[in-house]
Amino acid sequence: MSATGVRADARIVARADGHGGTVLPVLDGDGPLALRRTRSDGREAKVMLVGAMSGPLGGDRFSLTASAAEGARLHIGSAAATLALPGQAKGEARYDVRLDVADGAELHWLPEQLISARGSDLYVTTRAELAAGARLVLREEQVLGRAGEDPGRLTSRLTVRVAGRAVLDQELSCGPGAPGGWDGPAVLAGHRAVGQLVVVRPEFAEQPVQAEALGECAALIPLAGPAALVSAVAPDALRLRRLLDEALAMLR
């Protein structure tokens, strides 16, 4: 830790073991980004991200990189929600996630919610790079403020590329100082929770999903290439998770 905040990096590498399973030759985290392998389920390796410290706080810089090599199956979750807080160090905090998925590999990135507490300022990026035959399930959920609290400033950018081609590149900024309209009817419409679910499967290239409204607060959108996006808003984290879980069950 320094006057400019905490620097923390985590790295996960998953490879097929040649016997129908997945091994983790690299599982390395420091500071607040502690990684734990949990009980495997068949061919899939499971990793839990455990927050060892509060944060990210103002001025912190966190990064996590996960790679699934050919034939590997990797599932990454987190033990608790991530809470963005104001800190003693001035300036924006950053949390950068990079996911790389090779041909024939599958990666599930399913962390718990990111909560933007009052006074915080966080820029989070999630970038997924997939080979043409890769599979991905990616969920991100953001909650604006704790119960009865105004949010901090939260900007999130989500990018997904398949075989070098961008299929999704979007950015949303909410809270004090964000461009006007973020809480208006065209964006959050007064809701406090927003989330995305991205599913990439090679078969979607030949049989794309059909666009449809999933109730009043969620929509299923086919993306260019073998991918689909579910975008949802909700009054709270519990109802947001329910919407995204129902959408994922439908896509399965």
Tab-separated table of C-alpha atoms in Angstrom:
chain	number	residue	atom	x	y	z
A	1	MET	CA	0.000	0.000	0.000
A	2	SER	CA	1.163	3.547	-0.763
A	3	ALA	CA	-0.148	7.090	-0.546
A	4	THR	CA	-1.763	6.511	-3.913
A	5	GLY	CA	-3.664	3.412	-2.819
A	6	VAL	CA	-3.310	-0.357	-2.927
A	7	ARG	CA	-1.978	-2.270	-5.950
A	8	ALA	CA	-3.220	-5.846	-6.241
A	9	ASP	CA	-3.039	-8.414	-9.039
A	10	ALA	CA	-4.482	-11.895	-9.425
A	11	ARG	CA	-3.855	-14.465	-12.155
A	12	ILE	CA	-5.544	-17.756	-12.993
A	13	VAL	CA	-4.519	-20.215	-15.703
A	14	ALA	CA	-6.599	-23.331	-16.397
A	15	ARG	CA	-5.496	-26.226	-18.623
A	16	ALA	CA	-6.997	-29.567	-19.571
A	17	ASP	CA	-5.251	-32.422	-17.742
A	18	GLY	CA	-5.580	-34.925	-20.575
A	19	HIS	CA	-7.911	-37.152	-18.546
A	20	GLY	CA	-11.159	-35.233	-18.846
A	21	GLY	CA	-10.435	-32.767	-16.035
A	22	THR	CA	-8.983	-29.288	-15.607
A	23	VAL	CA	-5.877	-28.294	-13.654
A	24	LEU	CA	-4.790	-24.871	-12.409
A	25	PRO	CA	-1.018	-24.485	-12.950
A	26	VAL	CA	-1.303	-20.809	-11.995
A	27	LEU	CA	-3.462	-19.581	-9.112
A	28	ASP	CA	-1.859	-16.455	-7.746
A	29	GLY	CA	-3.415	-13.516	-5.895
A	30	ASP	CA	-2.058	-10.865	-3.565
A	31	GLY	CA	-3.370	-8.262	-1.135
A	32	PRO	CA	-7.157	-8.017	-1.290
A	33	LEU	CA	-7.418	-10.458	-4.222
A	34	ALA	CA	-7.095	-13.877	-2.599
A	35	LEU	CA	-7.892	-16.945	-4.732
A	36	ARG	CA	-9.106	-20.301	-3.437
A	37	ARG	CA	-9.739	-23.470	-5.402
A	38	THR	CA	-13.000	-25.150	-4.379
A	39	ARG	CA	-14.343	-28.643	-4.984
A	40	SER	CA	-14.406	-29.475	-8.687
A	41	ASP	CA	-17.525	-30.571	-10.512
A	42	GLY	CA	-16.697	-33.129	-13.205
A	43	ARG	CA	-14.398	-31.591	-15.808
A	44	GLU	CA	-14.709	-28.073	-14.395
A	45	ALA	CA	-12.226	-26.335	-12.088
A	46	LYS	CA	-13.810	-23.893	-9.651
A	47	VAL	CA	-12.082	-20.849	-8.155
A	48	MET	CA	-13.438	-18.484	-5.517
A	49	LEU	CA	-12.267	-14.887	-5.227
A	50	VAL	CA	-12.093	-14.010	-1.523
A	51	GLY	CA	-11.773	-10.361	-0.520
A	52	ALA	CA	-8.967	-10.222	2.025
A	53	MET	CA	-9.331	-6.462	2.592
A	54	SER	CA	-11.918	-3.745	2.126
A	55	GLY	CA	-12.083	-2.058	-1.222
A	56	PRO	CA	-11.470	-0.997	-3.811
A	57	LEU	CA	-10.924	2.374	-2.144
A	58	GLY	CA	-10.029	5.679	-3.755
A	59	GLY	CA	-6.720	5.394	-5.604
A	60	ASP	CA	-6.605	1.561	-5.530
A	61	ARG	CA	-5.635	-0.408	-8.635
A	62	PHE	CA	-6.890	-4.009	-8.834
A	63	SER	CA	-6.475	-6.372	-11.774
A	64	LEU	CA	-7.471	-9.981	-12.402
A	65	THR	CA	-6.502	-12.075	-15.426
A	66	ALA	CA	-7.987	-15.513	-16.109
A	67	SER	CA	-7.057	-17.782	-19.025
A	68	ALA	CA	-8.675	-21.060	-20.075
A	69	ALA	CA	-6.531	-23.065	-22.493
A	70	GLU	CA	-7.886	-25.484	-25.087
A	71	GLY	CA	-10.186	-28.087	-23.537
A	72	ALA	CA	-10.249	-26.468	-20.081
A	73	ARG	CA	-13.402	-25.575	-18.169
A	74	LEU	CA	-13.102	-22.840	-15.547
A	75	HIS	CA	-15.728	-21.405	-13.205
A	76	ILE	CA	-14.874	-18.257	-11.206
A	77	GLY	CA	-17.089	-16.807	-8.493
A	78	SER	CA	-16.623	-14.606	-5.459
A	79	ALA	CA	-17.334	-15.206	-1.795
A	80	ALA	CA	-19.076	-11.867	-1.239
A	81	ALA	CA	-20.077	-8.651	-2.931
A	82	THR	CA	-17.376	-6.135	-3.864
A	83	LEU	CA	-17.890	-2.831	-2.051
A	84	ALA	CA	-16.434	0.309	-3.637
A	85	LEU	CA	-15.659	2.811	-0.853
A	86	PRO	CA	-14.091	6.261	-0.535
A	87	GLY	CA	-10.516	6.127	0.680
A	88	GLN	CA	-7.802	8.305	2.161
A	89	ALA	CA	-6.019	8.435	-1.184
A	90	LYS	CA	-7.617	10.832	-3.632
A	91	GLY	CA	-8.625	9.901	-7.123
A	92	GLU	CA	-10.475	7.202	-8.993
A	93	ALA	CA	-10.084	3.536	-8.124
A	94	ARG	CA	-9.735	0.982	-10.948
A	95	TYR	CA	-10.630	-2.684	-11.189
A	96	ASP	CA	-9.639	-4.374	-14.460
A	97	VAL	CA	-10.669	-7.919	-15.387
A	98	ARG	CA	-9.272	-9.750	-18.442
A	99	LEU	CA	-10.663	-13.123	-19.552
A	100	ASP	CA	-9.010	-15.203	-22.308
A	101	VAL	CA	-10.729	-18.331	-23.623
A	102	ALA	CA	-9.149	-20.637	-26.209
A	103	ASP	CA	-10.792	-22.879	-28.816
A	104	GLY	CA	-12.710	-25.694	-27.151
A	105	ALA	CA	-12.461	-24.056	-23.710
A	106	GLU	CA	-15.261	-22.733	-21.499
A	107	LEU	CA	-15.135	-20.013	-18.850
A	108	HIS	CA	-17.840	-18.864	-16.439
A	109	TRP	CA	-17.249	-15.476	-14.785
A	110	LEU	CA	-19.985	-15.159	-12.136
A	111	PRO	CA	-18.889	-12.815	-9.331
A	112	GLU	CA	-21.234	-11.369	-6.726
A	113	GLN	CA	-22.550	-7.827	-7.013
A	114	LEU	CA	-20.451	-4.670	-7.130
A	115	ILE	CA	-21.883	-2.080	-4.730
A	116	SER	CA	-21.082	1.608	-5.221
A	117	ALA	CA	-21.097	3.266	-1.783
A	118	ARG	CA	-21.598	6.999	-1.326
A	119	GLY	CA	-18.417	8.989	-1.903
A	120	SER	CA	-16.654	6.268	-3.892
A	121	ASP	CA	-15.309	6.673	-7.422
A	122	LEU	CA	-14.621	3.450	-9.337
A	123	TYR	CA	-13.886	2.638	-12.970
A	124	VAL	CA	-14.226	-1.069	-13.705
A	125	THR	CA	-13.400	-2.758	-17.006
A	126	THR	CA	-14.169	-6.310	-18.040
A	127	ARG	CA	-12.638	-7.527	-21.282
A	128	ALA	CA	-13.171	-11.014	-22.704
A	129	GLU	CA	-11.123	-12.301	-25.637
A	130	LEU	CA	-12.427	-15.557	-27.135
A	131	ALA	CA	-11.267	-17.843	-29.913
A	132	ALA	CA	-13.852	-18.856	-32.505
A	133	GLY	CA	-14.709	-22.142	-30.757
A	134	ALA	CA	-14.726	-20.808	-27.185
A	135	ARG	CA	-17.650	-20.661	-24.756
A	136	LEU	CA	-18.364	-17.990	-22.159
A	137	VAL	CA	-20.945	-17.182	-19.504
A	138	LEU	CA	-20.333	-13.732	-18.030
A	139	ARG	CA	-22.501	-11.955	-15.487
A	140	GLU	CA	-21.979	-8.512	-14.037
A	141	GLU	CA	-24.236	-6.767	-11.544
A	142	GLN	CA	-23.945	-3.269	-10.107
A	143	VAL	CA	-25.900	-1.857	-7.172
A	144	LEU	CA	-26.051	1.900	-6.660
A	145	GLY	CA	-25.581	2.571	-2.966
A	146	ARG	CA	-26.240	0.542	0.140
A	147	ALA	CA	-29.716	0.513	1.707
A	148	GLY	CA	-30.980	4.088	2.072
A	149	GLU	CA	-27.748	5.536	0.654
A	150	ASP	CA	-26.960	7.601	-2.430
A	151	PRO	CA	-24.461	5.972	-4.803
A	152	GLY	CA	-20.903	6.926	-5.532
A	153	ARG	CA	-19.562	7.460	-9.038
A	154	LEU	CA	-19.390	4.169	-10.945
A	155	THR	CA	-18.274	3.689	-14.526
A	156	SER	CA	-18.162	0.217	-16.056
A	157	ARG	CA	-16.988	-0.869	-19.488
A	158	LEU	CA	-17.702	-4.335	-20.856
A	159	THR	CA	-15.981	-5.592	-24.015
A	160	VAL	CA	-16.329	-9.018	-25.630
A	161	ARG	CA	-14.365	-10.070	-28.716
A	162	VAL	CA	-14.699	-13.359	-30.593
A	163	ALA	CA	-11.983	-14.373	-33.085
A	164	GLY	CA	-10.659	-10.819	-32.990
A	165	ARG	CA	-14.049	-9.263	-33.758
A	166	ALA	CA	-15.889	-7.062	-31.266
A	167	VAL	CA	-19.379	-8.399	-30.536
A	168	LEU	CA	-20.028	-6.078	-27.572
A	169	ASP	CA	-18.420	-2.862	-26.358
A	170	GLN	CA	-20.496	-0.776	-23.966
A	171	GLU	CA	-19.909	1.671	-21.142
A	172	LEU	CA	-22.269	2.914	-18.436
A	173	SER	CA	-21.559	5.703	-15.978
A	174	CYS	CA	-23.787	6.375	-12.968
A	175	GLY	CA	-23.789	8.572	-9.879
A	176	PRO	CA	-22.496	12.052	-9.075
A	177	GLY	CA	-20.614	13.575	-11.973
A	178	ALA	CA	-21.880	11.048	-14.534
A	179	PRO	CA	-23.336	12.361	-17.808
A	180	GLY	CA	-26.923	13.531	-17.430
A	181	GLY	CA	-29.734	11.064	-17.968
A	182	TRP	CA	-28.201	7.996	-16.320
A	183	ASP	CA	-31.131	7.749	-13.872
A	184	GLY	CA	-33.746	8.768	-16.448
A	185	PRO	CA	-36.246	6.618	-18.341
A	186	ALA	CA	-33.812	5.777	-21.149
A	187	VAL	CA	-31.238	4.190	-18.802
A	188	LEU	CA	-32.031	3.100	-15.230
A	189	ALA	CA	-35.494	4.660	-14.892
A	190	GLY	CA	-34.987	5.152	-11.178
A	191	HIS	CA	-33.834	1.582	-10.472
A	192	ARG	CA	-30.879	0.963	-8.149
A	193	ALA	CA	-29.521	-2.258	-9.691
A	194	VAL	CA	-28.336	-2.938	-13.242
A	195	GLY	CA	-26.816	-6.040	-14.759
A	196	GLN	CA	-25.705	-7.820	-17.908
A	197	LEU	CA	-25.450	-11.471	-18.836
A	198	VAL	CA	-23.366	-12.435	-21.866
A	199	VAL	CA	-23.456	-15.964	-23.269
A	200	VAL	CA	-21.132	-16.991	-26.110
A	201	ARG	CA	-21.589	-20.372	-27.817
A	202	PRO	CA	-20.367	-21.445	-31.278
A	203	GLU	CA	-23.835	-22.775	-32.185
A	204	PHE	CA	-25.312	-19.273	-31.862
A	205	ALA	CA	-23.529	-18.373	-35.119
A	206	GLU	CA	-25.859	-20.727	-37.048
A	207	GLN	CA	-28.880	-20.480	-34.754
A	208	PRO	CA	-28.906	-17.008	-33.169
A	209	VAL	CA	-31.261	-16.292	-30.297
A	210	GLN	CA	-34.358	-14.235	-30.987
A	211	ALA	CA	-34.683	-10.768	-29.479
A	212	GLU	CA	-37.423	-10.547	-26.886
A	213	ALA	CA	-38.509	-8.629	-23.817
A	214	LEU	CA	-38.161	-10.608	-20.590
A	215	GLY	CA	-40.852	-8.824	-18.631
A	216	GLU	CA	-40.753	-5.066	-18.054
A	217	CYS	CA	-37.170	-4.827	-16.783
A	218	ALA	CA	-35.032	-7.127	-18.953
A	219	ALA	CA	-34.371	-7.856	-22.624
A	220	LEU	CA	-32.651	-10.615	-24.579
A	221	ILE	CA	-30.587	-9.252	-27.467
A	222	PRO	CA	-28.725	-11.288	-30.127
A	223	LEU	CA	-25.228	-9.975	-30.787
A	224	ALA	CA	-23.245	-10.129	-33.992
A	225	GLY	CA	-21.534	-13.493	-34.068
A	226	PRO	CA	-22.106	-16.406	-31.683
A	227	ALA	CA	-23.281	-14.374	-28.678
A	228	ALA	CA	-26.327	-13.141	-26.798
A	229	LEU	CA	-26.807	-10.360	-24.258
A	230	VAL	CA	-29.372	-10.041	-21.495
A	231	SER	CA	-29.621	-6.538	-20.043
A	232	ALA	CA	-31.716	-5.901	-16.928
A	233	VAL	CA	-32.551	-3.308	-14.296
A	234	ALA	CA	-34.269	-3.907	-10.963
A	235	PRO	CA	-35.131	-2.138	-7.710
A	236	ASP	CA	-32.573	-4.181	-5.746
A	237	ALA	CA	-29.850	-6.816	-6.017
A	238	LEU	CA	-32.089	-9.745	-5.125
A	239	ARG	CA	-34.556	-9.085	-7.917
A	240	LEU	CA	-31.766	-8.375	-10.388
A	241	ARG	CA	-30.165	-11.757	-9.650
A	242	ARG	CA	-33.514	-13.479	-10.082
A	243	LEU	CA	-33.977	-11.895	-13.516
A	244	LEU	CA	-30.513	-12.908	-14.708
A	245	ASP	CA	-30.767	-16.433	-13.292
A	246	GLU	CA	-34.075	-16.958	-15.079
A	247	ALA	CA	-32.548	-15.682	-18.330
A	248	LEU	CA	-29.548	-18.004	-18.014
A	249	ALA	CA	-31.806	-20.996	-17.344
A	250	MET	CA	-33.771	-20.123	-20.482
A	251	LEU	CA	-30.611	-19.890	-22.610
A	252	ARG	CA	-29.427	-23.267	-21.347
